[in-house]
Coordinates of C-alpha atoms in Angstrom, one line a residue:
Chain A
M1 CA -28.4 60.0 121.2
T2 CA -31.2 62.5 121.8
L3 CA -32.7 64.4 118.9
L4 CA -34.3 67.8 119.2
I5 CA -36.4 68.9 116.3
A6 CA -37.5 72.5 116.2
V7 CA -40.5 73.1 113.9
G8 CA -41.8 76.4 112.6
N9 CA -41.6 79.4 110.3
L10 CA -39.1 82.0 111.5
L11 CA -40.8 84.6 109.3
R12 CA -44.2 84.2 111.1
G13 CA -43.5 85.6 114.5
D14 CA -44.1 83.2 117.4
D15 CA -44.3 80.3 114.9
G16 CA -40.5 80.3 114.9
V17 CA -40.2 80.1 118.7
A18 CA -39.0 76.5 118.6
H19 CA -35.8 77.7 116.9
R20 CA -35.2 80.1 119.7
V21 CA -35.6 77.2 122.2
L22 CA -32.9 75.3 120.3
E23 CA -30.6 78.3 120.6
L24 CA -31.1 78.3 124.4
V25 CA -30.5 74.7 125.1
P26 CA -26.8 74.2 126.0
E27 CA -24.7 72.2 123.5
S28 CA -24.0 68.6 124.3
P29 CA -22.3 65.9 122.2
A30 CA -25.1 63.5 123.0
V31 CA -27.7 65.8 121.6
R32 CA -28.4 66.4 117.9
R33 CA -30.4 69.3 116.7
M34 CA -32.6 69.8 113.6
S35 CA -34.5 72.9 112.5
C36 CA -37.3 72.8 110.0
H37 CA -40.3 74.7 108.7
Q38 CA -42.4 71.5 108.8
L39 CA -42.0 67.8 109.5
T40 CA -41.4 65.7 106.5
P41 CA -41.4 61.9 105.9
E42 CA -37.6 61.7 105.4
M43 CA -37.1 62.8 109.0
A44 CA -38.2 59.3 110.1
D45 CA -34.7 58.3 109.2
D46 CA -33.3 60.7 111.7
V47 CA -35.8 59.8 114.4
A48 CA -35.0 56.1 114.0
A49 CA -31.3 56.9 114.8
A50 CA -32.2 58.5 118.1
R51 CA -33.0 57.0 121.5
E52 CA -35.2 59.9 122.5
V53 CA -36.8 62.6 120.3
Y54 CA -38.2 65.9 121.4
V55 CA -40.4 67.8 118.8
I56 CA -40.5 71.4 119.8
D57 CA -43.4 73.4 118.4
A58 CA -45.3 76.6 119.0
D59 CA -48.8 76.2 120.4
A60 CA -51.4 78.9 120.3
A61 CA -53.4 77.2 122.9
A62 CA -50.6 76.8 125.4
T63 CA -50.1 79.3 128.2
E64 CA -46.7 77.9 129.4
A65 CA -44.0 75.6 128.2
A66 CA -44.7 71.9 128.8
I67 CA -43.2 68.5 127.7
E68 CA -45.5 65.6 127.2
P69 CA -45.2 62.1 125.8
L70 CA -45.9 61.8 122.1
S71 CA -47.8 58.8 120.9
P72 CA -47.7 57.5 117.4
A73 CA -50.7 58.4 115.2
S74 CA -53.0 55.5 114.8
E75 CA -54.2 56.7 111.4
A76 CA -52.4 57.9 108.3
P77 CA -52.9 61.5 107.3
Y78 CA -55.3 61.9 104.5
G79 CA -54.0 63.3 101.3
P80 CA -50.6 64.1 100.0
A81 CA -48.6 63.5 103.1
H82 CA -45.3 65.2 102.5
F83 CA -45.6 67.1 105.7
F84 CA -46.7 65.5 108.9
A85 CA -48.0 66.1 112.4
P86 CA -45.4 65.0 115.1
S87 CA -47.5 61.9 115.8
H88 CA -47.3 60.9 112.1
L89 CA -43.6 61.2 112.1
V90 CA -43.3 58.9 115.1
A91 CA -45.6 56.4 113.5
L92 CA -43.6 56.5 110.3
A93 CA -40.3 55.8 112.2
I94 CA -41.9 52.9 114.0
N95 CA -43.4 51.4 110.9
L96 CA -40.4 51.9 108.7
Y97 CA -37.6 51.1 111.1
A98 CA -39.3 49.3 114.0
W99 CA -38.1 52.3 116.1
Q100 CA -38.3 51.6 119.9
G101 CA -37.2 55.0 121.2
R102 CA -39.3 57.5 123.2
A103 CA -40.8 60.6 121.7
F104 CA -42.0 63.8 123.4
L105 CA -43.7 67.0 122.3
C106 CA -42.4 70.2 123.8
R107 CA -45.2 72.8 123.5
T108 CA -44.2 76.4 123.6
P109 CA -46.7 79.2 123.9
G110 CA -47.3 81.7 121.0
V111 CA -49.8 84.4 120.5
D112 CA -48.6 86.4 117.5
F113 CA -48.2 84.5 114.2
S114 CA -48.3 87.4 111.9
P115 CA -45.4 88.0 109.4
G116 CA -42.2 89.2 111.1
L117 CA -39.1 88.0 112.8
R118 CA -39.9 89.1 116.3
L119 CA -41.1 86.9 119.1
S120 CA -43.8 88.1 121.5
A121 CA -42.8 88.5 125.2
L122 CA -44.9 85.4 126.0
A123 CA -43.1 83.4 123.4
E124 CA -39.6 84.6 124.5
A125 CA -40.4 83.7 128.1
G126 CA -41.8 80.4 127.0
A127 CA -38.7 79.7 125.0
H128 CA -36.5 80.1 128.1
A129 CA -38.8 78.0 130.1
A130 CA -38.9 75.3 127.5
A131 CA -35.1 75.3 127.2
A132 CA -34.8 74.9 130.9
L133 CA -37.2 72.0 130.9
L134 CA -35.4 70.3 128.1
A135 CA -32.0 70.9 129.7
Q136 CA -33.2 69.2 132.9
R137 CA -34.2 66.1 130.9
I138 CA -31.4 65.7 128.4
L139 CA -28.2 67.0 129.9
Chain B
M1 CA -80.0 68.7 81.6
A2 CA -76.5 70.2 81.4
E3 CA -74.5 69.7 84.6
R4 CA -71.1 70.5 86.0
I5 CA -69.1 68.0 88.1
L6 CA -66.6 69.8 90.3
I7 CA -63.5 68.2 91.8
S8 CA -62.2 70.7 94.4
P9 CA -59.5 70.7 95.5
V10 CA -57.3 68.4 93.4
T11 CA -55.2 66.3 95.9
R12 CA -51.6 65.1 95.9
I13 CA -50.4 68.1 93.9
E14 CA -48.4 71.1 95.2
G15 CA -51.0 73.8 95.7
H16 CA -54.7 74.4 95.3
A17 CA -56.8 73.7 92.2
K18 CA -60.1 72.3 91.1
I19 CA -61.5 70.5 88.1
S20 CA -64.9 71.2 86.5
I21 CA -66.4 68.5 84.4
Y22 CA -69.3 69.8 82.2
V23 CA -72.0 67.3 81.3
D24 CA -74.3 67.8 78.3
D25 CA -78.0 67.2 78.1
A26 CA -77.5 63.6 77.1
A27 CA -75.6 63.0 80.3
R28 CA -72.3 62.7 78.7
V29 CA -69.0 64.5 79.5
A30 CA -68.9 67.4 77.1
S31 CA -65.7 69.2 78.4
A32 CA -63.5 69.7 81.4
Q33 CA -61.4 72.5 82.8
F34 CA -58.5 72.7 85.2
H35 CA -58.7 75.8 87.4
V36 CA -55.9 77.1 89.6
V37 CA -57.5 79.0 92.5
E38 CA -54.5 80.5 94.3
F39 CA -52.7 83.7 93.6
R40 CA -49.2 84.7 94.9
G41 CA -47.9 87.7 92.9
F42 CA -44.1 87.5 93.3
E43 CA -43.6 89.4 90.1
K44 CA -45.1 92.5 91.8
I45 CA -43.6 91.8 95.3
C46 CA -40.1 92.2 94.0
E47 CA -40.6 95.6 92.3
G48 CA -38.4 98.3 93.9
R49 CA -36.1 95.8 95.7
P50 CA -32.4 95.5 94.9
F51 CA -31.7 92.9 92.2
S52 CA -29.1 91.3 94.5
E53 CA -31.9 90.2 96.8
M54 CA -33.7 88.3 94.1
P55 CA -32.2 84.8 94.4
A56 CA -33.1 84.7 98.2
L57 CA -36.5 86.4 97.6
M58 CA -37.5 84.2 94.6
A59 CA -36.5 81.1 96.5
R60 CA -39.5 81.8 98.7
I61 CA -41.8 81.2 95.8
C62 CA -41.8 77.5 96.7
G63 CA -40.8 75.1 99.4
I64 CA -40.5 72.1 97.0
C65 CA -38.4 73.6 94.2
P66 CA -36.7 76.7 95.7
V67 CA -33.4 75.6 94.1
S68 CA -34.8 76.1 90.6
H69 CA -35.9 79.6 91.4
I70 CA -32.6 80.4 93.1
L71 CA -30.6 79.2 90.1
S72 CA -32.7 80.9 87.4
S73 CA -32.7 84.0 89.5
A74 CA -28.9 83.9 90.0
K75 CA -28.4 83.5 86.3
A76 CA -30.6 86.5 85.5
C77 CA -28.5 88.5 88.0
D78 CA -25.3 87.2 86.5
A79 CA -26.6 88.7 83.2
L80 CA -27.2 92.1 84.9
L81 CA -23.7 92.1 86.2
G82 CA -22.3 90.8 82.9
V83 CA -19.8 88.6 84.7
E84 CA -18.4 85.2 83.8
V85 CA -19.2 82.9 86.7
P86 CA -16.2 80.9 87.9
P87 CA -16.1 77.4 86.5
T88 CA -16.3 75.8 90.0
A89 CA -19.4 77.8 90.8
V90 CA -21.0 76.5 87.6
L91 CA -20.2 73.0 88.7
L92 CA -21.7 73.5 92.1
R93 CA -24.8 75.1 90.8
K94 CA -25.2 72.1 88.5
L95 CA -24.7 69.8 91.4
M96 CA -27.4 71.5 93.4
N97 CA -29.7 71.4 90.4
Y98 CA -29.3 67.6 89.9
A99 CA -29.9 67.1 93.7
Q100 CA -33.1 69.2 93.3
I101 CA -34.2 67.0 90.3
L102 CA -33.5 63.9 92.4
Q103 CA -35.4 65.0 95.5
S104 CA -38.3 66.6 93.7
H105 CA -38.8 63.6 91.4
A106 CA -38.5 61.2 94.4
L107 CA -41.3 63.2 96.1
S108 CA -43.5 63.1 93.0
F109 CA -43.0 59.4 92.3
F110 CA -42.9 57.7 95.7
H111 CA -45.1 60.0 97.7
L112 CA -47.7 61.4 95.3
S113 CA -48.0 58.9 92.4
A114 CA -46.7 55.5 93.5
P115 CA -49.8 55.0 95.8
D116 CA -52.0 55.0 92.6
L117 CA -49.5 52.9 90.7
L118 CA -48.8 50.3 93.3
L119 CA -52.1 50.2 95.3
G120 CA -54.4 50.9 92.3
F121 CA -56.5 53.9 91.2
D122 CA -59.6 52.3 92.7
S123 CA -58.0 51.4 96.1
E124 CA -59.2 52.9 99.3
P125 CA -58.5 56.7 99.1
A126 CA -57.4 56.8 102.7
R127 CA -54.6 54.4 102.0
R128 CA -53.4 56.1 98.8
N129 CA -50.4 57.8 100.5
I130 CA -47.0 57.1 101.8
F131 CA -48.4 55.2 104.8
G132 CA -50.5 53.0 102.5
L133 CA -47.4 52.4 100.4
L134 CA -45.5 51.6 103.6
E135 CA -48.0 48.8 104.5
H136 CA -47.9 47.5 100.9
D137 CA -44.1 47.5 100.5
P138 CA -42.1 48.8 103.4
G139 CA -38.7 48.3 101.7
F140 CA -39.8 50.3 98.6
A141 CA -41.3 53.1 100.7
R142 CA -38.2 53.3 102.8
R143 CA -36.1 53.6 99.6
G144 CA -38.3 56.5 98.4
I145 CA -38.0 58.3 101.6
R146 CA -34.2 57.9 101.8
L147 CA -33.7 58.8 98.2
R148 CA -35.5 62.2 98.7
K149 CA -33.5 62.7 101.8
F150 CA -30.2 62.1 99.9
G151 CA -31.2 64.8 97.3
Q152 CA -32.1 67.2 100.1
R153 CA -28.9 66.4 102.0
I154 CA -26.8 67.5 99.0
I155 CA -28.7 70.7 98.9
E156 CA -28.2 71.2 102.6
L157 CA -24.4 70.4 102.4
L158 CA -24.0 73.0 99.6
G159 CA -26.4 75.7 100.7
G160 CA -26.6 75.3 104.5
K161 CA -30.2 74.2 104.6
R162 CA -32.6 72.0 102.6
I163 CA -35.3 74.6 101.9
H164 CA -34.6 78.1 100.7
P165 CA -30.8 78.0 100.8
A166 CA -29.6 81.5 99.9
W167 CA -26.4 80.2 98.4
A168 CA -26.4 80.9 94.7
T169 CA -25.8 84.6 94.4
P170 CA -25.2 87.0 91.5
G171 CA -21.7 86.1 90.2
G172 CA -21.5 82.6 91.6
V173 CA -22.1 80.9 94.9
L174 CA -21.4 81.9 98.5
E175 CA -19.5 78.9 99.7
P176 CA -17.3 76.3 98.1
L177 CA -17.8 72.5 98.5
T178 CA -15.8 71.1 101.4
A179 CA -13.9 67.9 101.1
A180 CA -16.0 66.4 103.9
A181 CA -19.2 67.3 102.1
Q182 CA -17.8 65.8 98.9
S183 CA -17.0 62.6 100.7
E184 CA -20.4 62.4 102.4
I185 CA -22.2 62.8 99.0
A186 CA -20.0 60.1 97.5
I187 CA -20.8 57.7 100.3
G188 CA -24.5 58.1 99.6
L189 CA -24.4 57.6 95.9
P190 CA -24.4 53.7 95.7
E191 CA -27.6 53.5 97.7
A192 CA -29.3 56.3 95.7
H193 CA -28.2 54.5 92.5
E194 CA -29.6 51.2 93.6
S195 CA -32.9 52.8 94.7
V196 CA -33.4 54.6 91.4
R197 CA -32.7 51.3 89.5
I198 CA -35.2 49.4 91.6
A199 CA -37.9 52.0 91.1
L200 CA -37.3 52.2 87.4
E201 CA -37.5 48.5 86.9
R202 CA -40.6 48.4 89.1
M203 CA -42.3 51.1 87.0
K204 CA -41.5 49.4 83.8
S205 CA -42.8 46.1 85.1
I206 CA -46.2 47.6 86.1
L207 CA -46.8 49.9 83.1
D208 CA -48.5 47.1 81.2
A209 CA -51.2 47.0 83.9
F210 CA -52.3 50.5 83.0
P211 CA -53.1 50.4 79.2
E212 CA -56.2 52.6 79.6
E213 CA -54.4 55.1 81.7
V214 CA -51.5 55.3 79.3
E215 CA -53.8 55.9 76.4
H216 CA -56.4 58.1 78.0
L217 CA -54.7 60.2 80.7
G218 CA -53.4 62.9 78.3
A219 CA -52.2 61.1 75.2
F220 CA -52.2 63.6 72.4
P221 CA -49.7 65.2 70.0
S222 CA -48.3 68.5 71.0
L223 CA -45.1 70.4 70.8
F224 CA -42.3 69.7 73.4
M225 CA -39.9 72.3 74.6
G226 CA -36.7 72.3 76.7
L227 CA -33.0 72.8 76.9
V228 CA -30.4 70.7 75.2
S229 CA -26.7 70.9 75.1
K230 CA -24.7 71.9 72.0
T231 CA -24.5 68.2 71.1
G232 CA -28.2 67.6 71.8
T233 CA -27.8 65.8 75.1
L234 CA -30.0 66.4 78.2
E235 CA -29.1 69.7 79.7
Y236 CA -30.5 71.3 82.9
Y237 CA -28.4 74.4 83.5
D238 CA -27.1 75.8 80.2
G239 CA -27.8 75.1 76.6
E240 CA -30.3 76.2 74.0
I241 CA -33.9 75.6 73.4
R242 CA -35.2 72.9 71.1
I243 CA -38.8 72.4 70.1
M244 CA -40.1 69.1 68.7
D245 CA -43.6 68.2 67.4
G246 CA -45.6 65.2 68.2
E247 CA -44.2 63.3 65.3
G248 CA -40.7 63.8 66.4
N249 CA -39.7 66.5 64.0
I250 CA -37.5 69.3 65.3
V251 CA -39.5 72.5 64.5
A252 CA -37.1 74.9 66.1
D253 CA -33.6 74.5 67.4
E254 CA -30.7 76.5 69.0
L255 CA -33.1 79.1 70.2
D256 CA -31.5 81.5 72.7
P257 CA -33.4 81.3 76.0
K258 CA -32.8 85.1 76.5
R259 CA -35.0 85.7 73.5
Y260 CA -37.9 83.6 74.9
A261 CA -40.4 86.4 74.3
T262 CA -40.0 86.2 70.6
F263 CA -41.4 82.6 70.5
I264 CA -43.4 82.2 73.8
G265 CA -46.6 84.1 74.2
E266 CA -48.6 84.2 77.5
A267 CA -52.4 84.2 77.4
A268 CA -54.8 84.6 80.4
E269 CA -58.2 83.1 81.0
E270 CA -60.8 84.2 83.5
S271 CA -61.2 80.6 84.7
S272 CA -57.7 80.4 86.3
Y273 CA -54.9 82.4 88.0
L274 CA -52.4 80.2 86.0
K275 CA -51.3 81.8 82.8
F276 CA -51.4 79.9 79.5
P277 CA -48.1 80.1 77.7
Y278 CA -48.1 79.1 74.0
Y279 CA -45.7 78.8 71.1
K280 CA -46.2 82.1 69.3
P281 CA -45.7 80.9 65.7
L282 CA -48.8 78.6 66.1
G283 CA -50.9 81.1 68.0
Y284 CA -53.2 80.6 71.0
P285 CA -54.3 77.9 71.8
G286 CA -52.8 76.1 68.8
G287 CA -49.3 76.6 70.1
I288 CA -49.8 74.1 72.9
Y289 CA -46.5 72.7 74.2
R290 CA -45.3 70.5 77.0
V291 CA -42.3 70.9 79.2
G292 CA -40.6 68.8 81.9
P293 CA -39.4 65.2 82.0
L294 CA -41.4 63.9 79.0
A295 CA -40.5 66.9 76.9
R296 CA -36.8 66.7 77.8
L297 CA -36.5 63.0 77.0
N298 CA -38.3 63.6 73.7
I299 CA -36.1 66.5 72.5
A300 CA -32.8 65.1 73.7
S301 CA -30.8 63.1 71.1
S302 CA -29.1 61.3 73.9
A303 CA -28.8 61.5 77.7
G304 CA -25.0 61.9 77.8
T305 CA -24.5 59.3 80.6
P306 CA -24.3 55.6 79.9
L307 CA -27.1 54.1 82.0
A308 CA -29.6 56.9 81.3
D309 CA -28.7 56.6 77.6
R310 CA -29.7 53.0 77.6
E311 CA -33.0 53.8 79.3
L312 CA -33.6 56.8 77.0
R313 CA -33.3 54.6 73.9
E314 CA -35.8 52.2 75.4
F315 CA -38.1 55.0 76.4
K316 CA -38.2 56.5 72.9
Q317 CA -39.4 53.2 71.5
R318 CA -42.7 53.8 73.4
G319 CA -43.7 56.5 70.9
S320 CA -43.8 56.8 67.1
G321 CA -42.0 60.1 66.7
A322 CA -42.3 61.6 70.1
V323 CA -43.7 59.9 73.2
C324 CA -47.0 61.7 73.6
Q325 CA -48.6 59.9 76.6
S326 CA -48.6 62.1 79.6
F327 CA -48.8 59.1 81.9
L328 CA -45.3 58.3 80.8
Y329 CA -44.1 61.5 82.6
H330 CA -43.8 59.1 85.6
L331 CA -41.4 56.8 83.7
A332 CA -39.5 59.8 82.3
R333 CA -39.0 61.1 85.9
L334 CA -37.3 57.9 86.8
V335 CA -35.0 58.0 83.8
E336 CA -34.1 61.5 84.8
M337 CA -33.3 60.4 88.3
L338 CA -30.9 57.8 87.0
H339 CA -29.3 60.5 84.9
A340 CA -29.1 62.9 87.8
V341 CA -27.3 60.3 90.0
E342 CA -24.8 59.6 87.1
R343 CA -24.2 63.4 86.7
I344 CA -23.7 63.9 90.4
E345 CA -21.1 61.2 90.4
E346 CA -19.3 62.9 87.5
L347 CA -19.4 66.3 89.1
L348 CA -18.0 65.0 92.3
A349 CA -15.1 63.4 90.4
D350 CA -14.3 66.7 88.7
P351 CA -10.9 67.9 90.0
G352 CA -12.2 71.5 90.2
I353 CA -15.2 70.8 92.3
T354 CA -13.6 71.8 95.6
D355 CA -11.8 74.9 94.2
V356 CA -12.5 77.9 96.5
H357 CA -12.8 80.6 93.8
V358 CA -16.6 80.5 93.5
R359 CA -17.7 84.1 93.0
A360 CA -17.0 86.8 90.5
S361 CA -17.6 90.4 91.5
A362 CA -18.9 93.3 89.4
G363 CA -21.2 96.2 89.6
L364 CA -24.4 96.6 87.5
N365 CA -23.5 96.6 83.8
H366 CA -26.9 95.8 82.2
H367 CA -30.4 96.8 82.8
R368 CA -32.0 93.6 81.7
G369 CA -31.1 90.0 82.5
V370 CA -32.7 86.7 81.7
G371 CA -31.9 83.4 83.5
C372 CA -33.1 80.1 82.4
T373 CA -32.6 76.6 83.8
E374 CA -34.5 73.3 83.7
A375 CA -36.5 72.9 86.9
P376 CA -37.9 69.4 87.8
R377 CA -41.2 70.3 86.1
G378 CA -39.7 71.9 83.1
I379 CA -37.9 75.0 81.7
L380 CA -38.0 78.0 83.9
F381 CA -37.4 81.7 82.9
H382 CA -36.6 84.6 85.2
D383 CA -36.5 87.9 83.3
Y384 CA -35.5 91.0 85.3
E385 CA -35.4 94.7 84.4
V386 CA -33.6 97.2 86.8
D387 CA -33.0 100.9 87.0
D388 CA -29.6 102.6 87.2
D389 CA -29.5 101.9 90.9
G390 CA -30.1 98.2 90.4
L391 CA -33.7 98.4 91.8
M392 CA -36.2 96.0 90.2
K393 CA -38.5 97.7 87.8
H394 CA -40.1 94.6 86.3
A395 CA -39.9 90.9 86.5
N396 CA -41.5 88.2 84.4
L397 CA -41.4 84.6 85.5
I398 CA -42.4 81.8 83.1
I399 CA -42.9 78.7 85.2
A400 CA -42.8 75.1 84.0
T401 CA -46.3 74.3 85.4
G402 CA -47.8 77.3 83.6
Q403 CA -46.3 76.1 80.3
N404 CA -48.1 72.8 80.8
N405 CA -51.4 74.5 81.5
L406 CA -52.9 74.0 78.0
A407 CA -51.8 70.4 78.0
M408 CA -53.1 69.7 81.5
N409 CA -56.5 71.1 80.5
R410 CA -56.5 68.8 77.4
A411 CA -55.4 65.9 79.6
V412 CA -58.2 66.5 82.1
E413 CA -60.8 66.6 79.3
Q414 CA -59.5 63.5 77.7
A415 CA -59.5 61.6 81.0
A416 CA -63.0 62.8 81.9
M417 CA -64.4 61.9 78.6
H418 CA -63.0 58.4 78.8
F419 CA -63.3 57.5 82.4
V420 CA -66.2 59.5 83.9
N421 CA -69.8 58.2 83.7
P422 CA -71.8 61.1 85.1
Q423 CA -74.8 58.9 85.8
R424 CA -72.7 56.5 88.0
L425 CA -69.9 58.4 89.5
T426 CA -67.2 56.5 91.4
E427 CA -64.3 57.8 93.4
G428 CA -61.9 55.8 91.1
M429 CA -63.2 57.7 88.1
L430 CA -62.5 61.1 89.6
N431 CA -59.1 59.9 90.9
R432 CA -58.1 59.1 87.3
V433 CA -59.1 62.6 86.2
E434 CA -56.9 64.0 89.0
A435 CA -54.2 61.6 88.0
A436 CA -54.1 63.2 84.6
I437 CA -53.0 66.4 86.4
R438 CA -50.8 64.5 88.8
A439 CA -48.8 63.1 85.8
Y440 CA -47.5 66.6 85.2
D441 CA -46.5 67.0 88.9
P442 CA -47.7 70.6 88.8
C443 CA -46.4 73.0 91.4
L444 CA -49.0 75.7 91.7
S445 CA -47.2 77.5 94.5
C446 CA -44.6 78.3 91.9
S447 CA -46.7 78.9 88.9
T448 CA -49.2 81.4 90.4
H449 CA -46.6 83.1 92.2
A450 CA -49.9 77.2 99.6
L451 CA -49.3 74.0 100.2
G452 CA -52.5 72.4 101.2
E453 CA -54.3 69.2 101.6
M454 CA -58.0 69.1 101.8
P455 CA -60.7 66.6 101.2
L456 CA -61.9 66.1 97.6
E457 CA -65.3 67.6 97.0
V458 CA -67.3 66.6 94.0
V459 CA -70.4 68.7 93.2
V460 CA -72.8 68.1 90.4
L461 CA -74.6 71.2 89.3
N462 CA -77.2 72.0 86.7
R463 CA -77.0 74.9 84.3
Q464 CA -78.7 77.2 86.9
G465 CA -76.0 76.4 89.4
E466 CA -78.3 74.3 91.6
V467 CA -76.5 71.5 93.4
L468 CA -77.9 68.1 92.2
A469 CA -75.5 65.9 94.1
R470 CA -72.5 66.3 96.4
S471 CA -70.0 63.9 97.7
L472 CA -67.1 64.4 99.9
R473 CA -64.1 62.2 100.3
G474 CA -61.6 62.4 103.1

């Protein structure tokens, strides 16, 4: 099973672009989808049940959609740790469940993270491009 | 030379805060203060909006305990409508509230506090988190993560999503419980039950290793306030307010939550954005009271479920009168989790739980409505006033964390005086001062109407504000 995790706040403009990507990827029984504001430790359980995981997230530094391998974090996050970076989630799945699957980060460009439900033109175009890239790999 | 030691921000709590420790001329801790440094202002944001939007809007106060705000808000709106909520909707709201207690307490215990308890207050700060716990005891950490997930999953099954489910609505809830969801929750119960039992036994077995923390991280008499049922059992959704003193005497009982303003006052201090609620008959700050798990177990005559009842009896033996040690909030949380699992089991077995009549309809019938529930951190009031068109004129929210503000300040001071040696500061000393706050599991996002994690900065200043020493951890 392949797991797609869309991360971001729908109320903060382009920060919610990952959820738009999820809408655009065609349905498939072999693909499970999750949407969240932020990654949390309990998602390690879901990651561990998947063969491949794609974490989709907005990236203010990206200029176009891209998918890259996601390595586990080598160090624990400092502090409270009830929300994680994608690399921490992967590390947690490996440490908790000896997970042996593959993880990828799908970066989608964003420029406007101010309050609001709208995506910028760049984010909308990036969402379509990211969905196409994902579809090529998972369907 | 008088000095101030500043802990900023306090870590492993929900929100931003700092602690100032004041040192006298003899280089001893003279006093300490807990400051909440964030401001949210939901009470003003909602003015002019239709009351029907309130449950969804108020849920946004917090990403950890949105359910509590949704439920208190929905109850306040029920009162504006003047409707009788269908029995199944009440059952479902209770089910979601117990799931919320379970997931929030699991976060507090396994993620935020267990690292101190199992790895030690003086252990390497970088390891005092869920990863450190994972290295120390993977099976235990896994149980904690899955337990929180179970609570969140129930919320998701009922409300459509884990965070900010806009499901409870004026007059009831939007969707009934499906048979498939009922079955899925039932399948998860045995593991949840086992995990809570294991954590509870573990906590009881390690408590003896922390005699100083038990006695000096906020051990003092105070009032305790919360909801109980008509028969005096633990109650989280309905019920009346009972207030007990530190000796275990009931000082007020059967108080109507809607009349909270007659016995709860709210003071403000320049040092903090968090208000200081107090029990009016004893004035400010003499009317210090505590809410939340410790208070609930103190005021309840019994739990009302068999396993939690046994644990409650044992818990009460830890105090003469009331149990006054704030450190025992951690244990109280675990007893409540056991109770929540038992109640979830009961609710699922109720023949009416999957009935589809879950919402009553009505127009605006009253201009003021008060909703009150027990949130994970304590009793929560939403008080709304609307105009003839149902637009919000005024809102007053009294949040559990705020109600513990006086007690948290006293706990910080007690911990600082006992553990902190200003001439030889160690990270472990300051962690214990933070732990006095952490015992209350404060949610500052809620109570000031940001989730954050930043390094802990400790600054020693003299009376003139000159920095004499600074250390940074993280």
